[in-house]
Coordinates of C-alpha atoms in Angstrom, one line a residue:
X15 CA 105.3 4.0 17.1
X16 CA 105.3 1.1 20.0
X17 CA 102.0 3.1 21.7
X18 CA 100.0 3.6 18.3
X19 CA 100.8 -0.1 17.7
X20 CA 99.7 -1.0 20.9
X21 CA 96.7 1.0 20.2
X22 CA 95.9 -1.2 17.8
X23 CA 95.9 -4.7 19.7
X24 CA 93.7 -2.8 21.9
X25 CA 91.5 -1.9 20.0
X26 CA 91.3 -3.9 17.1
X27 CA 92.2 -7.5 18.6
X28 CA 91.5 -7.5 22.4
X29 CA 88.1 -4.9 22.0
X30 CA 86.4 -5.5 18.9
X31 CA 87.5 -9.2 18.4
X32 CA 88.4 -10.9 22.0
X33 CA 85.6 -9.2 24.1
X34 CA 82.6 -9.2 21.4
X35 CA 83.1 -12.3 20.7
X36 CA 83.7 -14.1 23.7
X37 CA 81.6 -11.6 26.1
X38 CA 78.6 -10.8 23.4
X39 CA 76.2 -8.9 26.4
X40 CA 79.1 -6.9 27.2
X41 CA 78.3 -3.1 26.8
X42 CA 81.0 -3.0 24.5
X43 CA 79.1 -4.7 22.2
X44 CA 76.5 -1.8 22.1
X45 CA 76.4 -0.8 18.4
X46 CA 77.6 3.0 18.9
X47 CA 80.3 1.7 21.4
X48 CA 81.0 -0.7 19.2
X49 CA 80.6 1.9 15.8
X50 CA 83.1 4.3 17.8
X51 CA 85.4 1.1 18.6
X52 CA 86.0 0.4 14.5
X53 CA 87.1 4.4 14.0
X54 CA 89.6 4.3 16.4
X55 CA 91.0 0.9 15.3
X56 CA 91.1 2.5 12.2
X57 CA 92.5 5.3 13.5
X58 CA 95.1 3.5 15.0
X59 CA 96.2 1.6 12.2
X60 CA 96.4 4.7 10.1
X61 CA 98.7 6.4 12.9
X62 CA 101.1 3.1 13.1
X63 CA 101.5 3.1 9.7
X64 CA 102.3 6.6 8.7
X65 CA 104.6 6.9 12.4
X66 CA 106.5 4.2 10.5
X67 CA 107.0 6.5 7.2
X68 CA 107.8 9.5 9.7
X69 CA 110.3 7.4 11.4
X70 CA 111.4 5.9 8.0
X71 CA 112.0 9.4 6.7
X72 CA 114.1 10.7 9.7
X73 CA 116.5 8.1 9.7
X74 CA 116.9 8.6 6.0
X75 CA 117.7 12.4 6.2
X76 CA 119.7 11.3 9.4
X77 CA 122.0 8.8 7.5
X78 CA 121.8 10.7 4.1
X79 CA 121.7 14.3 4.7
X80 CA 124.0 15.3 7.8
X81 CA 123.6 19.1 7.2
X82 CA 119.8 18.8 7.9
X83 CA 119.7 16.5 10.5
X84 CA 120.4 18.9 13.0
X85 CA 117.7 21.2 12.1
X86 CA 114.8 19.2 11.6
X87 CA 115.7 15.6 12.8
X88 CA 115.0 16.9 16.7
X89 CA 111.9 16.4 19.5
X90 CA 110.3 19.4 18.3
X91 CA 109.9 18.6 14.7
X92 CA 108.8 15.1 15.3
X93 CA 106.1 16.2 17.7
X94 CA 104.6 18.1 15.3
X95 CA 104.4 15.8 12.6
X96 CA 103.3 13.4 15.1
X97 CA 99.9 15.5 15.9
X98 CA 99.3 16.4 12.9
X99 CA 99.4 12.7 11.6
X100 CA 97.3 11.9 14.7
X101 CA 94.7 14.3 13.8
X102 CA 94.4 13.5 10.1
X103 CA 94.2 9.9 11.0
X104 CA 90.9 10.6 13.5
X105 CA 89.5 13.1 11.3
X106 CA 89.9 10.7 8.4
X107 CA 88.5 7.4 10.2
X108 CA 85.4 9.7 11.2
X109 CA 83.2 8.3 8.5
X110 CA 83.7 4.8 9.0
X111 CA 81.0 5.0 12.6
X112 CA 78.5 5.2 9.7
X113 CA 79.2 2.4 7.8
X114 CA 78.0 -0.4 10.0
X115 CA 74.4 -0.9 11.6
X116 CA 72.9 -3.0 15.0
X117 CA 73.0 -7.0 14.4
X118 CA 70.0 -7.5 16.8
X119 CA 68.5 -5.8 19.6
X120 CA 68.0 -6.8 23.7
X121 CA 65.9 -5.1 25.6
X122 CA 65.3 -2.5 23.0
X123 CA 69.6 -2.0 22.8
X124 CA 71.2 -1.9 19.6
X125 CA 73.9 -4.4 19.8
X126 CA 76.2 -5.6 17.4
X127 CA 78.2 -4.3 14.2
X128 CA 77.0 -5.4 10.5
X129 CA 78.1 -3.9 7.0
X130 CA 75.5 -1.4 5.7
X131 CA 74.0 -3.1 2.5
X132 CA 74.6 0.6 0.8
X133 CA 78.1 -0.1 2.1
X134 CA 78.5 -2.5 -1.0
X135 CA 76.3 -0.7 -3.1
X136 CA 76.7 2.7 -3.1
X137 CA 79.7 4.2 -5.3
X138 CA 80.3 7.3 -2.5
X139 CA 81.3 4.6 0.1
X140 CA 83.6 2.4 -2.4
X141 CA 85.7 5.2 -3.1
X142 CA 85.9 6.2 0.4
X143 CA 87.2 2.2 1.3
X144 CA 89.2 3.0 -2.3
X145 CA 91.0 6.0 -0.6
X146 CA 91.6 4.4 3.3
X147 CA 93.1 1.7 1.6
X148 CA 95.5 3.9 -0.8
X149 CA 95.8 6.1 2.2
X150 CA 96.9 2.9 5.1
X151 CA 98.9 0.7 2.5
X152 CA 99.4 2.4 -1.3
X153 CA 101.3 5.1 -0.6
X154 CA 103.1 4.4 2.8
X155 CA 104.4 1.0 0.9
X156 CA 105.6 3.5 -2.0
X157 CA 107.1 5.8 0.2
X158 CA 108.7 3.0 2.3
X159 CA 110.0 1.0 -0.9
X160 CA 111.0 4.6 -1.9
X161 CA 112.8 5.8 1.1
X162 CA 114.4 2.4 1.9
X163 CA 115.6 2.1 -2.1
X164 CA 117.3 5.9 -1.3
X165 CA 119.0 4.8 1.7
X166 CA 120.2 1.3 1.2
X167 CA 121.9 3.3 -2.5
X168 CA 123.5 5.5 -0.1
X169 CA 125.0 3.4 2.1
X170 CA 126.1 1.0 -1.1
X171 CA 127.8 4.0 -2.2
X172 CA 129.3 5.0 0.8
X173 CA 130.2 1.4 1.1
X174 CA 132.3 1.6 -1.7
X175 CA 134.4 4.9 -1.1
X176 CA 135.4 3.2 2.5
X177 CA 136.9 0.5 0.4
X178 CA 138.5 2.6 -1.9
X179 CA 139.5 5.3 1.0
X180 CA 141.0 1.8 3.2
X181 CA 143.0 0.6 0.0
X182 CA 140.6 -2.1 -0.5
X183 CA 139.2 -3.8 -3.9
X184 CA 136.0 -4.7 -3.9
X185 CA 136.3 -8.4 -4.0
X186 CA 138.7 -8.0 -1.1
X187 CA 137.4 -10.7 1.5
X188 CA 138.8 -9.0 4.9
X189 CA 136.5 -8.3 7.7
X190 CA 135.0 -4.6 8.0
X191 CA 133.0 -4.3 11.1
X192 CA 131.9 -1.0 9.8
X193 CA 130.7 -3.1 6.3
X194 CA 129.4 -5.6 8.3
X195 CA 127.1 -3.4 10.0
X196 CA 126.1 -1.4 6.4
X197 CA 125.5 -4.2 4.6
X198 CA 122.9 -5.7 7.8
X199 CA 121.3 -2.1 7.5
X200 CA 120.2 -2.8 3.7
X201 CA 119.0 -6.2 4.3
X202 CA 117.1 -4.3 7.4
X203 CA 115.1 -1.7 5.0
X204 CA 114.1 -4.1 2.6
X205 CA 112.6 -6.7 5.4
X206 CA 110.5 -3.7 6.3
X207 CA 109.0 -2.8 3.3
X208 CA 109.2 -6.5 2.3
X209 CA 107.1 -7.4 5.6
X210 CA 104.6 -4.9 5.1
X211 CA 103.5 -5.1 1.9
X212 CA 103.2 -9.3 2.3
X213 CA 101.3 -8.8 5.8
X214 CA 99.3 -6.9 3.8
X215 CA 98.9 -8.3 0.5
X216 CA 96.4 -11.1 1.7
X217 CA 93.6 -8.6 3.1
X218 CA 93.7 -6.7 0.5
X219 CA 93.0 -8.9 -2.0
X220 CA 90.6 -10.0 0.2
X221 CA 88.8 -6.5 0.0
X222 CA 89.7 -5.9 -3.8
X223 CA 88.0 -9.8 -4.6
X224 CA 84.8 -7.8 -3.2
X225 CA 84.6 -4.6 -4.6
X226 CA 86.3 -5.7 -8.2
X227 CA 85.1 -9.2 -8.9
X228 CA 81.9 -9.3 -6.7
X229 CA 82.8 -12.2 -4.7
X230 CA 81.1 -11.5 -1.4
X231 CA 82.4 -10.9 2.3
X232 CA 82.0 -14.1 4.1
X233 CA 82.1 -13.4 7.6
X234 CA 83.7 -15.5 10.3
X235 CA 85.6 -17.7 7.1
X236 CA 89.1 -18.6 7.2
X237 CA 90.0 -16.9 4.7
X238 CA 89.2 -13.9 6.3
X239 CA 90.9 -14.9 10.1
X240 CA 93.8 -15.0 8.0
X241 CA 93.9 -11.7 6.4
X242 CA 92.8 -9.7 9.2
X243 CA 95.9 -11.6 11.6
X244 CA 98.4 -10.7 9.0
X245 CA 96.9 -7.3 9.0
X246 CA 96.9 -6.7 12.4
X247 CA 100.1 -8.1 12.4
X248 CA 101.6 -5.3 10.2
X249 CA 101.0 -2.8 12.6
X250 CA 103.7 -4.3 14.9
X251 CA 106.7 -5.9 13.1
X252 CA 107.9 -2.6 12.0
X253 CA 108.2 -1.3 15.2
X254 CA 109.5 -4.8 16.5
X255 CA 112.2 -5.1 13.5
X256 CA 113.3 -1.2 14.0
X257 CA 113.4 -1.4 18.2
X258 CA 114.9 -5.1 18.3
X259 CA 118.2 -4.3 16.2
X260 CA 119.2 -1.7 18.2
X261 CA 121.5 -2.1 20.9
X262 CA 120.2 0.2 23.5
X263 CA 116.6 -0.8 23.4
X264 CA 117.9 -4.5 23.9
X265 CA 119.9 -3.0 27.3
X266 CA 116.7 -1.0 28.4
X267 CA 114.4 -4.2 27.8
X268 CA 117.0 -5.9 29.8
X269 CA 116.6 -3.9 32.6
X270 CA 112.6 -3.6 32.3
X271 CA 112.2 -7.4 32.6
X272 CA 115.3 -6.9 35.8
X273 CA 113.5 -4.2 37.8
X274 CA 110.7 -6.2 39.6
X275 CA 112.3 -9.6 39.9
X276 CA 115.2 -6.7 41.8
X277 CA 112.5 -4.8 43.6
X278 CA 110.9 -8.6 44.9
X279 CA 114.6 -9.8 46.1
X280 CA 115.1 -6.8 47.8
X281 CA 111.6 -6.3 49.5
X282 CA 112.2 -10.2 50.7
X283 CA 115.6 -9.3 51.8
X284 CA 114.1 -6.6 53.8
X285 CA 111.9 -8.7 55.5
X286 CA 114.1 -11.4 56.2
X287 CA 116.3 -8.7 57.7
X288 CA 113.5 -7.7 60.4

């Protein structure tokens, strides 16, 4: 999840945003460089996305179904699935390197990226855009909202036997650091699926205004810095709300950010000892 959404600011913010726009004769901006740029950004958003469901889905059959977590919760299973969603996602994002044409040309060099004008007109290429877009937010927020609804019941109900199972009412106002922890866990699943769908929500509605009411794309507009931030944003508060609440990711970031200030003392130690 953290390399597919790193993927993503590499692509999609720091290649086909920072560099185009800030070095414009750079060979990136070369329309088929810059044609194979948009497919893997897509690409890349597609693969953050449905790594997101995958992981979604294995920690609900970790939490809710114990007898299957040994047999398909394990390295093997989720390197399959994460090929094949790699894969699909490529395979899938192919047909966007068509959609664009060259801006203007320099010394006979195609450079630059603009919409196709059969892009808007043509009914093959809204249905594709239809389908990416029920394909990178429809159905993942569905199955999200789905998975998350599943899980945060299950832990209500197991929530609920622990009291009983304690000698505890309900309303009962002691401290349970177990219940503590459950009850953060809900509020946890529903921020996801709440943050993706609102990250989302403004770009999309951008498109949609487009393709539904006519209102045209107008490039470089405020409107649309907005929606394509949030959207990039997407791809990464997932991964930062799953990685950031867990206790041994926080001790391993600790000692990433450590190592090299340790390494410097020790080299200057070293040389202070000669």
């Amino acid at each position: 999840m953290s390399m597919a959404d790193l993927l993503v600011i590499i692509t999609d913010v720091l290649l086909r945003t920072v560099v185009v726009m800030y070095f414009p004769r750079s060979f990136l901006n070369i329309t088929p460089v810059c044609s194979t740029n948009i497919v893997v950004a897509v690409a890349a958003t597609l693969i953050s996305v449905w790594f997101t469901v995958a992981f979604t889905l294995d920690r609900f059959l970790a939490i809710c179904y114990q007898n299957v977590k040994a047999k398909y919760c394990t390295e093997r299973t989720a390197t399959v699935i994460m090929g094949i969603v790699t894969v699909f996602s490529c395979l899938i994002s192919v047909p966007w390197y068509f959609t664009v044409e060259p801006e203007y040309n320099i010394d006979n060099t195609p450079r630059g990226c603009v919409w196709k004008q059969t892009f808007f007109n043509l009914t093959s290429w809204a249905s594709f855009e239809l389908l990416m877009y029920t394909l990178v937010v429809g159905f993942p927020f569905f199955l999200l909202l789905l998975i998350n609804s599943l899980t945060a019941r299950h832990i209500l109900v197991s929530a609920r036997v622990r009291k009983v199972l304690l000698g505890r009412n309900i309303g009962d106002n002691d401290k349970d650091r177990e219940m503590g922890s459950r009850r953060k866990s809900v509020v946890l699943l529903f921020c996801l699926s709440g943050s993706f769908i609102l990250l989302w929500s403004t770009y999309v509605a951008y498109v949609l205004s487009e393709r539904i009411f006519g209102i045209p794309y107008v490039n470089g507009s405020d409107l649309e810095s907005v929606a394509i931030m949030l959207q990039v944003l997407s791809t990464c508060t997932n991964t930062a709300i799953y990685v950031l609440t867990q206790n041994k990711f926080r001790e391993q970031m600790k000692i990433a950010v450590t190592y090299p200030i340790y390494l410097i003392v020790n080299l200057v130690k070293r040389k202070h000892a000669c």
